[in-house]
Coordinates of C-alpha atoms and ligand atoms in Angstrom, one line a residue:
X1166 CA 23.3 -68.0 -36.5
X1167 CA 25.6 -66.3 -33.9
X1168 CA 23.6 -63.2 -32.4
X1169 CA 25.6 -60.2 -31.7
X1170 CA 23.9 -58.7 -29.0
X1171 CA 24.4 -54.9 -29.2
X1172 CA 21.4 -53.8 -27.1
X1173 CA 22.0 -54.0 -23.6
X1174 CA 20.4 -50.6 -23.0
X1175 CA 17.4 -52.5 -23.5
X1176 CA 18.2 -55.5 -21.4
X1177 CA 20.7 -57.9 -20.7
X1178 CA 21.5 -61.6 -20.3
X1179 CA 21.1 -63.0 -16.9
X1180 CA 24.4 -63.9 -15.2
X1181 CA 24.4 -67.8 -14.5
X1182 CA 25.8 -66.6 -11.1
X1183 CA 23.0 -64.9 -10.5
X1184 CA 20.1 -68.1 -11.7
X1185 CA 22.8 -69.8 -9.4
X1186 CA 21.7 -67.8 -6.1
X1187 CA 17.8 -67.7 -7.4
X1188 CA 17.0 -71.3 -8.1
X1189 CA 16.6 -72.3 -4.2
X1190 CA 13.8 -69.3 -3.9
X1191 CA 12.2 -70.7 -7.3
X1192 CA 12.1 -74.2 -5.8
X1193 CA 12.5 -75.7 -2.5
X1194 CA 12.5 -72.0 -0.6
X1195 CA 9.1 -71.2 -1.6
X1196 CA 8.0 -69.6 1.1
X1197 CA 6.1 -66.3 1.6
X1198 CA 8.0 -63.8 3.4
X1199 CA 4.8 -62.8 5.5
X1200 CA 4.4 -65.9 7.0
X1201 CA 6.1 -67.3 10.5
X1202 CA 6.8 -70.7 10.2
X1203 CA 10.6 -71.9 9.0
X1204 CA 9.7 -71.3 5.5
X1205 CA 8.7 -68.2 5.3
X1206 CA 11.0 -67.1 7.8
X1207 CA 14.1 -68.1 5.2
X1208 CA 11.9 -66.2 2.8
X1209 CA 12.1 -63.3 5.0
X1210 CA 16.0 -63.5 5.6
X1211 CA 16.8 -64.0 2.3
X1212 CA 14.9 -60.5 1.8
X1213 CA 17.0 -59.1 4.5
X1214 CA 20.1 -60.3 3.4
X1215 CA 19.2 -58.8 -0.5
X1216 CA 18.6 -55.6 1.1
X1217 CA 21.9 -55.5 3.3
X1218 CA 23.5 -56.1 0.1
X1219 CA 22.2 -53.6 -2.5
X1220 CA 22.7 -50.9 0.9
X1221 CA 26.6 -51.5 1.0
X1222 CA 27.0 -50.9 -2.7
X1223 CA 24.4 -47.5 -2.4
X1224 CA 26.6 -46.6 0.9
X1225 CA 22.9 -46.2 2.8
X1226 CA 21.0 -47.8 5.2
X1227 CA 19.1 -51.0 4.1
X1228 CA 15.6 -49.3 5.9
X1229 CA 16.1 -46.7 3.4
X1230 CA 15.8 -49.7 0.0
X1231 CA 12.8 -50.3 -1.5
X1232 CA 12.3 -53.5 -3.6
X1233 CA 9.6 -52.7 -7.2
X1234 CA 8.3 -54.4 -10.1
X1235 CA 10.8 -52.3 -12.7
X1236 CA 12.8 -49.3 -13.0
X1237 CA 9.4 -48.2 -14.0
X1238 CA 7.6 -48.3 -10.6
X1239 CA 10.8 -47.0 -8.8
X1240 CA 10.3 -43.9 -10.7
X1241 CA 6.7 -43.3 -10.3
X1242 CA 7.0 -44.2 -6.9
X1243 CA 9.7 -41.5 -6.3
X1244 CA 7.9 -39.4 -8.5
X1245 CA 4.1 -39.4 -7.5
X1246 CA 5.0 -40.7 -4.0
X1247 CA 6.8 -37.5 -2.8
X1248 CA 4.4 -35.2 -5.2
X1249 CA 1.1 -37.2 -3.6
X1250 CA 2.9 -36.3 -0.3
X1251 CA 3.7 -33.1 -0.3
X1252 CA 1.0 -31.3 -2.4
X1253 CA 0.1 -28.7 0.2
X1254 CA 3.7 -27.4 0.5
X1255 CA 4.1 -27.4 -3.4
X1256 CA 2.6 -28.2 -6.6
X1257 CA 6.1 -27.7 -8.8
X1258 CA 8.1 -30.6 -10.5
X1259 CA 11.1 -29.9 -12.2
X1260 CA 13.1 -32.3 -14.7
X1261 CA 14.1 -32.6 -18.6
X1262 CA 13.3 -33.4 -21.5
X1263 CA 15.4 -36.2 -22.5
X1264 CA 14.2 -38.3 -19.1
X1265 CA 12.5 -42.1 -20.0
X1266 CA 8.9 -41.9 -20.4
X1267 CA 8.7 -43.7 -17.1
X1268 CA 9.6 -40.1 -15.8
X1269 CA 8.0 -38.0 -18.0
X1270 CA 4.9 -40.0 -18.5
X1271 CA 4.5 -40.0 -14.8
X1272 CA 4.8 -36.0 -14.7
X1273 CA 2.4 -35.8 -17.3
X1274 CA 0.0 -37.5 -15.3
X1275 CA 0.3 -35.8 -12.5
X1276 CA 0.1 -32.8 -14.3
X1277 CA -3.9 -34.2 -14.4
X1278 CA -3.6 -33.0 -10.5
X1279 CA -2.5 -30.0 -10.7
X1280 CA 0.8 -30.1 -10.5
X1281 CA 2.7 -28.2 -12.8
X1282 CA 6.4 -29.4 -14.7
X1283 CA 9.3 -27.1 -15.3
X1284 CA 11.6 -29.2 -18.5
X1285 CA 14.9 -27.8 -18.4
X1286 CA 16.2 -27.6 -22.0
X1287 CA 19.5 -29.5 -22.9
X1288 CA 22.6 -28.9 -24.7
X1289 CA 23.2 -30.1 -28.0
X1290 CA 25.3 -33.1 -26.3
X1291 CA 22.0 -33.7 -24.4
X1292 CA 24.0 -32.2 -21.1
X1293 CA 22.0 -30.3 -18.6
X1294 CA 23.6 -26.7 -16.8
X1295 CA 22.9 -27.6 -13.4
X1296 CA 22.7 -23.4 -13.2
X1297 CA 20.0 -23.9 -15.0
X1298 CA 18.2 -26.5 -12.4
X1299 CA 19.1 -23.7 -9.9
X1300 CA 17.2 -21.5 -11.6
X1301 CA 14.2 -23.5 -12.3
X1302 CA 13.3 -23.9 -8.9
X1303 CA 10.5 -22.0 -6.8
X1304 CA 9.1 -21.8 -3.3
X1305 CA 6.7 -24.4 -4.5
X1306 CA 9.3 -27.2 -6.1
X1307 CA 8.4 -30.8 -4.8
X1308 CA 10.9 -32.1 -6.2
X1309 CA 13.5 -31.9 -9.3
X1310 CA 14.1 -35.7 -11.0
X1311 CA 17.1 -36.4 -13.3
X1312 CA 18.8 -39.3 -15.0
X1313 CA 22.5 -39.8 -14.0
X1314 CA 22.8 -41.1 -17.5
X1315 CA 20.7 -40.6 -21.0
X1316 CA 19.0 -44.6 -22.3
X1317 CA 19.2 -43.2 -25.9
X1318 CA 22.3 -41.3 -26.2
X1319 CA 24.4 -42.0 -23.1
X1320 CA 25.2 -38.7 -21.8
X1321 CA 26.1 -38.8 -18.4
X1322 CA 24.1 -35.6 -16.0
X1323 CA 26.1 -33.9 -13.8
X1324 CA 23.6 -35.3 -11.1
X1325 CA 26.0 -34.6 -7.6
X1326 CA 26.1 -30.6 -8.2
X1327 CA 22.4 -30.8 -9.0
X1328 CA 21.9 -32.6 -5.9
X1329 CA 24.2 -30.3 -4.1
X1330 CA 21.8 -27.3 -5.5
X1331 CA 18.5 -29.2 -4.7
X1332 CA 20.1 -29.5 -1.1
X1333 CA 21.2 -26.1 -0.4
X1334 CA 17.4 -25.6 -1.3
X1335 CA 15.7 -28.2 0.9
X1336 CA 14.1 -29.8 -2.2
X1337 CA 13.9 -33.8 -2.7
X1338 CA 15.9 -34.7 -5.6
X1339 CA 15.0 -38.1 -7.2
X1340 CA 18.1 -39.3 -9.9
X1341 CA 17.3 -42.1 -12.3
X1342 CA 19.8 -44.2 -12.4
X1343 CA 18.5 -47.2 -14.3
X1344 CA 20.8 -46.8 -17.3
X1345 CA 24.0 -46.2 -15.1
X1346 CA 23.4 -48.7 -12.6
X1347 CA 26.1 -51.6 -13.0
X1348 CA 28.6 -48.8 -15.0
X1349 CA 28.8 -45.4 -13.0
X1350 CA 29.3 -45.2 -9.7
X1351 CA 26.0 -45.3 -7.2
X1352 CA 27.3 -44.1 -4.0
X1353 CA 24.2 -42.0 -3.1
X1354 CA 25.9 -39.8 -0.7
X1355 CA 28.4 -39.1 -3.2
X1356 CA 25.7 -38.4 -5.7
X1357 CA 23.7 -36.1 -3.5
X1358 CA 20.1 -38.2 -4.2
X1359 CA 17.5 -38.2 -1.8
X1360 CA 15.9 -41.0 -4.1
X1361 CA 17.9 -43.5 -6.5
X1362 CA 15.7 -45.9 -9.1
X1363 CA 17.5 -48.7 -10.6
X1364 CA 16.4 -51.6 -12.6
X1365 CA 17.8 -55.7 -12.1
X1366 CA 17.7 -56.6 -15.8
X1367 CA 20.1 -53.7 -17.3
X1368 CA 22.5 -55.0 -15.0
X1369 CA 22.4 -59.1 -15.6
X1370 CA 19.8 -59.4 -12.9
X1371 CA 16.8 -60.5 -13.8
X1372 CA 13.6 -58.5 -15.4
X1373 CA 10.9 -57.2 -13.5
X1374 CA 12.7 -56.2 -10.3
X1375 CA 13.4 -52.3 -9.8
X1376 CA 15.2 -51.1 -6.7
X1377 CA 13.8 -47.7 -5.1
X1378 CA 16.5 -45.9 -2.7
X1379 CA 14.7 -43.3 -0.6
X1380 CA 16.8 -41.3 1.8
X1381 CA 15.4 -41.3 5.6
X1382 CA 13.2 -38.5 6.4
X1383 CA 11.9 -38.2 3.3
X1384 CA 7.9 -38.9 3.2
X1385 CA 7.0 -41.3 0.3
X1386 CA 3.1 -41.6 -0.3
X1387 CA 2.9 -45.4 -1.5
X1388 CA 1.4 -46.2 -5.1
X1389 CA 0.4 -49.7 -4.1
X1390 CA -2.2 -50.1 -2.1
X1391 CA -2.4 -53.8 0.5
X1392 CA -0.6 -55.4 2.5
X1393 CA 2.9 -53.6 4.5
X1394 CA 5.2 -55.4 2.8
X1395 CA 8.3 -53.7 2.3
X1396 CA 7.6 -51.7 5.7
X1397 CA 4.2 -50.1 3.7
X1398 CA 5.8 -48.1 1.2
X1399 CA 5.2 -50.9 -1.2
X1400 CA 2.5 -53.7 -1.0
X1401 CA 2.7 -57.2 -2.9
X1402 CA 3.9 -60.1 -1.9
X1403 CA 7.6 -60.2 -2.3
X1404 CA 9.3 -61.7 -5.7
X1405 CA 11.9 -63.3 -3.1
X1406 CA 14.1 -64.9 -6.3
X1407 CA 14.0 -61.5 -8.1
X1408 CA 15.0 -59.7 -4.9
X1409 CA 18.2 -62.1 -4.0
X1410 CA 18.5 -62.3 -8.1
X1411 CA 18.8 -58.2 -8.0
X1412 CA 20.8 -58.2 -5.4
X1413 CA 23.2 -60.5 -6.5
X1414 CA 24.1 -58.7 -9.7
X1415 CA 24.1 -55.7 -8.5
X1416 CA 26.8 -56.9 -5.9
X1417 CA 29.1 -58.5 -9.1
X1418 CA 28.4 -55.9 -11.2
X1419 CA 30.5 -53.6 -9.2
X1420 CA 32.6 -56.4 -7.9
X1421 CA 33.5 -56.6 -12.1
X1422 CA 33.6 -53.4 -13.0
X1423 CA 37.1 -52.7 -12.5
X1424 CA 38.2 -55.2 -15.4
X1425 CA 34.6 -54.9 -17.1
X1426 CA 34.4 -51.3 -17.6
X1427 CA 37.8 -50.6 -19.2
X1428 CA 37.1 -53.3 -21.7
X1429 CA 34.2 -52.2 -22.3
X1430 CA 35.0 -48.7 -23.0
X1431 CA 37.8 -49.4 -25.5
X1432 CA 35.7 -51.6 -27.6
X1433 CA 32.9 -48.5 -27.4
X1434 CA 36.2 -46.0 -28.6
X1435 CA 36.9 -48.5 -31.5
X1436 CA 33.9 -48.5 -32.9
X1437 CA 32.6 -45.0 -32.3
X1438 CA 35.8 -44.4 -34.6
X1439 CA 35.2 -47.1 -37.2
X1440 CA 31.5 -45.5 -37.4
X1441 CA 32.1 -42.4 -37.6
X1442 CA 34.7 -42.8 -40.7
X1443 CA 31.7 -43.2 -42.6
X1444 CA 30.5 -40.0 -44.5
X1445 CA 27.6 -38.9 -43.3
X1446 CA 27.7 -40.1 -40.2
X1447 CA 27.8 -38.2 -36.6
X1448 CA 28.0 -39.2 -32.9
X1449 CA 24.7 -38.6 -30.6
X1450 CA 25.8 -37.7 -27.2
X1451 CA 28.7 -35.6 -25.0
X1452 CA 32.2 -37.3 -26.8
X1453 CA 33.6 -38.3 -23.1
X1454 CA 30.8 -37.5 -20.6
X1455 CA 28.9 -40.9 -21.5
X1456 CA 27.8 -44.5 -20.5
X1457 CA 31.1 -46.8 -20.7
X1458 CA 29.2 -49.2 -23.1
X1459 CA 27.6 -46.7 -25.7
X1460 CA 28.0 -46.0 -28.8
X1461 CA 25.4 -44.3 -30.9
X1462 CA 24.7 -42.0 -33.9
X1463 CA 23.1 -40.8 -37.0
X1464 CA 23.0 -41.2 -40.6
X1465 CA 22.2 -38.5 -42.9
X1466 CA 19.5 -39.9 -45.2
X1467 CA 19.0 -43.3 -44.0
X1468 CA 16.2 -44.3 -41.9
X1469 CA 17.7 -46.2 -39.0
X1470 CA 14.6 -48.8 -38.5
X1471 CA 16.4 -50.0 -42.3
X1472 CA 20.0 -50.5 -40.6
X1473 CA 18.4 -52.5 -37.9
X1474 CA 16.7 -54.9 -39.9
X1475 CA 19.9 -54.5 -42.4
X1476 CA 22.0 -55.3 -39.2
X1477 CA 18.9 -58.2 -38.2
X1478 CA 19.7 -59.9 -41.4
X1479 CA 23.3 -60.7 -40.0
X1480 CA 22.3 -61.9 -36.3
X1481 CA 23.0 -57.6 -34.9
X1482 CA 21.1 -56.9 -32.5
X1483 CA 20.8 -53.2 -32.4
X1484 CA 18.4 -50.1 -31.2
X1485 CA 17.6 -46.7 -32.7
X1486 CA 16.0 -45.5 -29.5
X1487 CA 12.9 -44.2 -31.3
X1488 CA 9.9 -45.3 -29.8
X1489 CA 7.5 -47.2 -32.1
X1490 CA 3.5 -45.5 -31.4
X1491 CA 1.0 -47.1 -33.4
X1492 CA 2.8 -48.0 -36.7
X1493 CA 3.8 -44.8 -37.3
X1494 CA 7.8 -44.0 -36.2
X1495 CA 8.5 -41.2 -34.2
X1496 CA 12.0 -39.6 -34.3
X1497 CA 13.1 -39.6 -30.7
X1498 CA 12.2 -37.2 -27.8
X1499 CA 15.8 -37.3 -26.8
X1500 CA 17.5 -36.4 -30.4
X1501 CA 14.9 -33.7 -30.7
X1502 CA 15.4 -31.5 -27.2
X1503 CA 19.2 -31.6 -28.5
X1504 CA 18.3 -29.8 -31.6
X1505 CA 18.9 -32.4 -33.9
X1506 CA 17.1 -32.1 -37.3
X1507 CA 14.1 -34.3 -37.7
X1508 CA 15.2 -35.5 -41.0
X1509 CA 18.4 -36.7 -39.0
X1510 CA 16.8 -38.0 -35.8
X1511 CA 15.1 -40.5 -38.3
X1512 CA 18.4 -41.6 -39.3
X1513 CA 19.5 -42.9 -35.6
X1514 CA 21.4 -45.9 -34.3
X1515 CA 21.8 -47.5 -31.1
X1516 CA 25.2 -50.0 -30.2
X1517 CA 25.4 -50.5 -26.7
X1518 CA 27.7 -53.2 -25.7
X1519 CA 28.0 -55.8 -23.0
X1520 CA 30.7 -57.7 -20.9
X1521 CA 30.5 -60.0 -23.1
X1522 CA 31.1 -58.5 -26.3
X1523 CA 34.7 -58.8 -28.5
X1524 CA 36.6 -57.7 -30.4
X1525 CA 35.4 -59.6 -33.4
X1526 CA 31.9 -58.7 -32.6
X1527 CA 33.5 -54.9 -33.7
X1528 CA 34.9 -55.6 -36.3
X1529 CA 31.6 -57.6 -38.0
X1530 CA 29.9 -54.2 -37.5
X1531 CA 32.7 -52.6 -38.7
X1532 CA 32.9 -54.4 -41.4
X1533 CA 29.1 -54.6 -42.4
X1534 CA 27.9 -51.1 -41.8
X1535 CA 29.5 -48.5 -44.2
X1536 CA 27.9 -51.6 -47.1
X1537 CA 24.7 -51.2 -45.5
X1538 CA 24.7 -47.6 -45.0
X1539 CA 25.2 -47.1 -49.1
X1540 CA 22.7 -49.5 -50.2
X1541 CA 20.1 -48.1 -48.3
X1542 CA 20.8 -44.7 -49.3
X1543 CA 21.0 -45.6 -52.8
X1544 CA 17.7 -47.3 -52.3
X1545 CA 16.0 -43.6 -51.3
Ligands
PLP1496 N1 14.6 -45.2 -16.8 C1 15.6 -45.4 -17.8 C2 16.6 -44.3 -17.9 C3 15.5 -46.5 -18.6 O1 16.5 -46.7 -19.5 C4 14.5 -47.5 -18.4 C5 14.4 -48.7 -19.2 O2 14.9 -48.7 -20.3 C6 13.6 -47.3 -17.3 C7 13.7 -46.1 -16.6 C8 12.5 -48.3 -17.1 O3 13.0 -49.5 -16.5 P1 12.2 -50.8 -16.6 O4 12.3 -51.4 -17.9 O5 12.8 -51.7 -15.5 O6 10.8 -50.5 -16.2

């Protein structure tokens, strides 16, 4: 059966472009990067070259690009790296409520150390007041970490004038821009970040290669401890295929976006209207302030783990954005801090489309999803 692949929030398919410039460093240019001898010398280049790449598309230097394991470790890097680091000036993080656990999970934990979090609510579109950043912050703010756009829901921060208020303040401000890497601009000047995560696979690069932008001056205490690869803020030999892999797509994803995006977006507004003629039914999210590629709402009185296995059954792949903690479902984080109803959060449903989605591949949804909606609500 045909998959239509509807989740690339989650992850995406790697470019063949991208294998393309990755086989030589996963065959014949083995080399480690560390060592001197040819081999590890064209390891090393090919490093260089990664990193000159991913700092024209940031508009930064390439001494100021880190390469990670994941969007994951670029965020507790940022995170407990400037925290860890500047502890004696300040023991205050701010952020919100609708970050990725890799952000909040990380504050959490250092919350173990005595640091304290400040979680600046939302609006019912899941849309922070960057007034209300301004306000937040304190003689002791280490720093203020934001998403320039929402995994679950799509909603798109208003990230520059929160830099511009972190800024004005002196106060390092980290933006995780995992989601909206490869669809929003990432010019980090532009953006006002001091720090800038980003993650290869959302972006058709491949998995388990995260990209940490930290600006110059700002002191980073690193989270791996070993060797001074990656000039010491990040030890481990280097994944030289992932790096020139990361690179790579990065580089034609914003090569592509100017015919990707707008196909992308009108295939997002056709079915955001198909689904939402549905009774019942309501958008998640800001209506125009959100990710190019998603689409995503709830049901009233339909549990949305049933439409995904509904939507499983005819070769969908889909999201509701809940996370899954031992067997039991928890409505989302994200739907909650925006007020939603927990009866309605349970009801939630992820699309999020790709360049390679169709038009056909909307109108099968289309077609199957007002059927599937009924029967399971006639099933309750
Ligand atoms: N931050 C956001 C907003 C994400 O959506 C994700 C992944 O879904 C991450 C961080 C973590 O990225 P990774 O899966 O590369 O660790």
């Amino acid at each position: 059966m045909h998959t239509i692949y509807l989740d690339h929030a989650a992850t995406t398919a790697l470019d063949a472009r991208v294998l393309d410039a990755m086989i030589p460093y996963l065959t014949t240019e083995y080399g480690n990067a560390s060592s001197i001898y040819t081999l590890g010398r064209h390891a090393m280049q090919a490093i260089d070259g990664a990193r000159e790449e991913v700092a024209e598309i940031l508009g930064c230097r390439p001494t100021e690009v880190t390469f990670t394991g994941c969007g994951s470790e670029s965020d507790n890097l940022a995170i407990k790296g400037i925290a860890f680091a500047s502890q004696k000036k300040g023991n205050h993080l701010v952020t919100s409520p609708i970050e990725h656990h890799a952000v909040l999970h990380t504050c959490q934990y250092l919350e173990r150390f005595g640091f304290k979090t400040t979680y600046v609510p939302v609006d019912s579109y899941g849309r922070l007041d960057p007034d209300d950043i301004g306000r937040a912050l304190t003689d002791q703010t280490a720093l203020v970490s934001i998403m320039y756009a929402n995994n679950e829901v799509g909603t798109i921060e208003p990230v520059a004038e929160i830099g511009r208020i972190c800024r004005a303040r002196k106060i390092p401000f980290h933006v995780d821009a995992v989601q909206a890497g490869g669809s929003l601009p990432i010019d980090v000047a532009e953006l006002n970040a001091d720090l800038l995560s980003l993650s290869a696979h959302k972006f058709y690069g491949p998995k388990g290669v995260g990209i940490l932008y930290a600006r110059q001056g700002v002191r980073l205490l690193p989270q791996v401890q070993g060797g001074s690869q990656e000039r010491g803020k990040r030890a481990g030999t280097e994944n030289v295929a992932g790096i020139v892999g990361a690179a790579t797509a990065l580089r034609l994803a914003y090569e592509d976006l100017p015919r990707v995006m707008p196909r992308v977006s009108a295939l997002r507004d056709r079915l955001i209207a198909g689904v939402l003629s549905i009774a019942g039914s309501q958008l998640t999210g800001h209506p125009t302030e959100r990710l190019p590629n998603n689409a995503s709402f709830v049901f009233e009185g339909v549990e949305g783990e049933s439409i995904l296995l509904s939507l499983d059954l005819l070769g969908v792949a889909a999201s509701t954005g809940s996370a899954c903690t031992s067997g039991s479902v928890d409505p989302s984080h994200v739907l909650l801090a925006m007020h939603l109803p927990v009866e309605l959060a349970h009801g939630s449903l992820r699309l999020t489309l790709g360049k390679d989605n169709t038009d056909e591949d909307v109108d099968t949804i289309l077609a199957a999803l007002p059927g599937i909606i009924e029967k399971l609500r006639q099933l309750r």
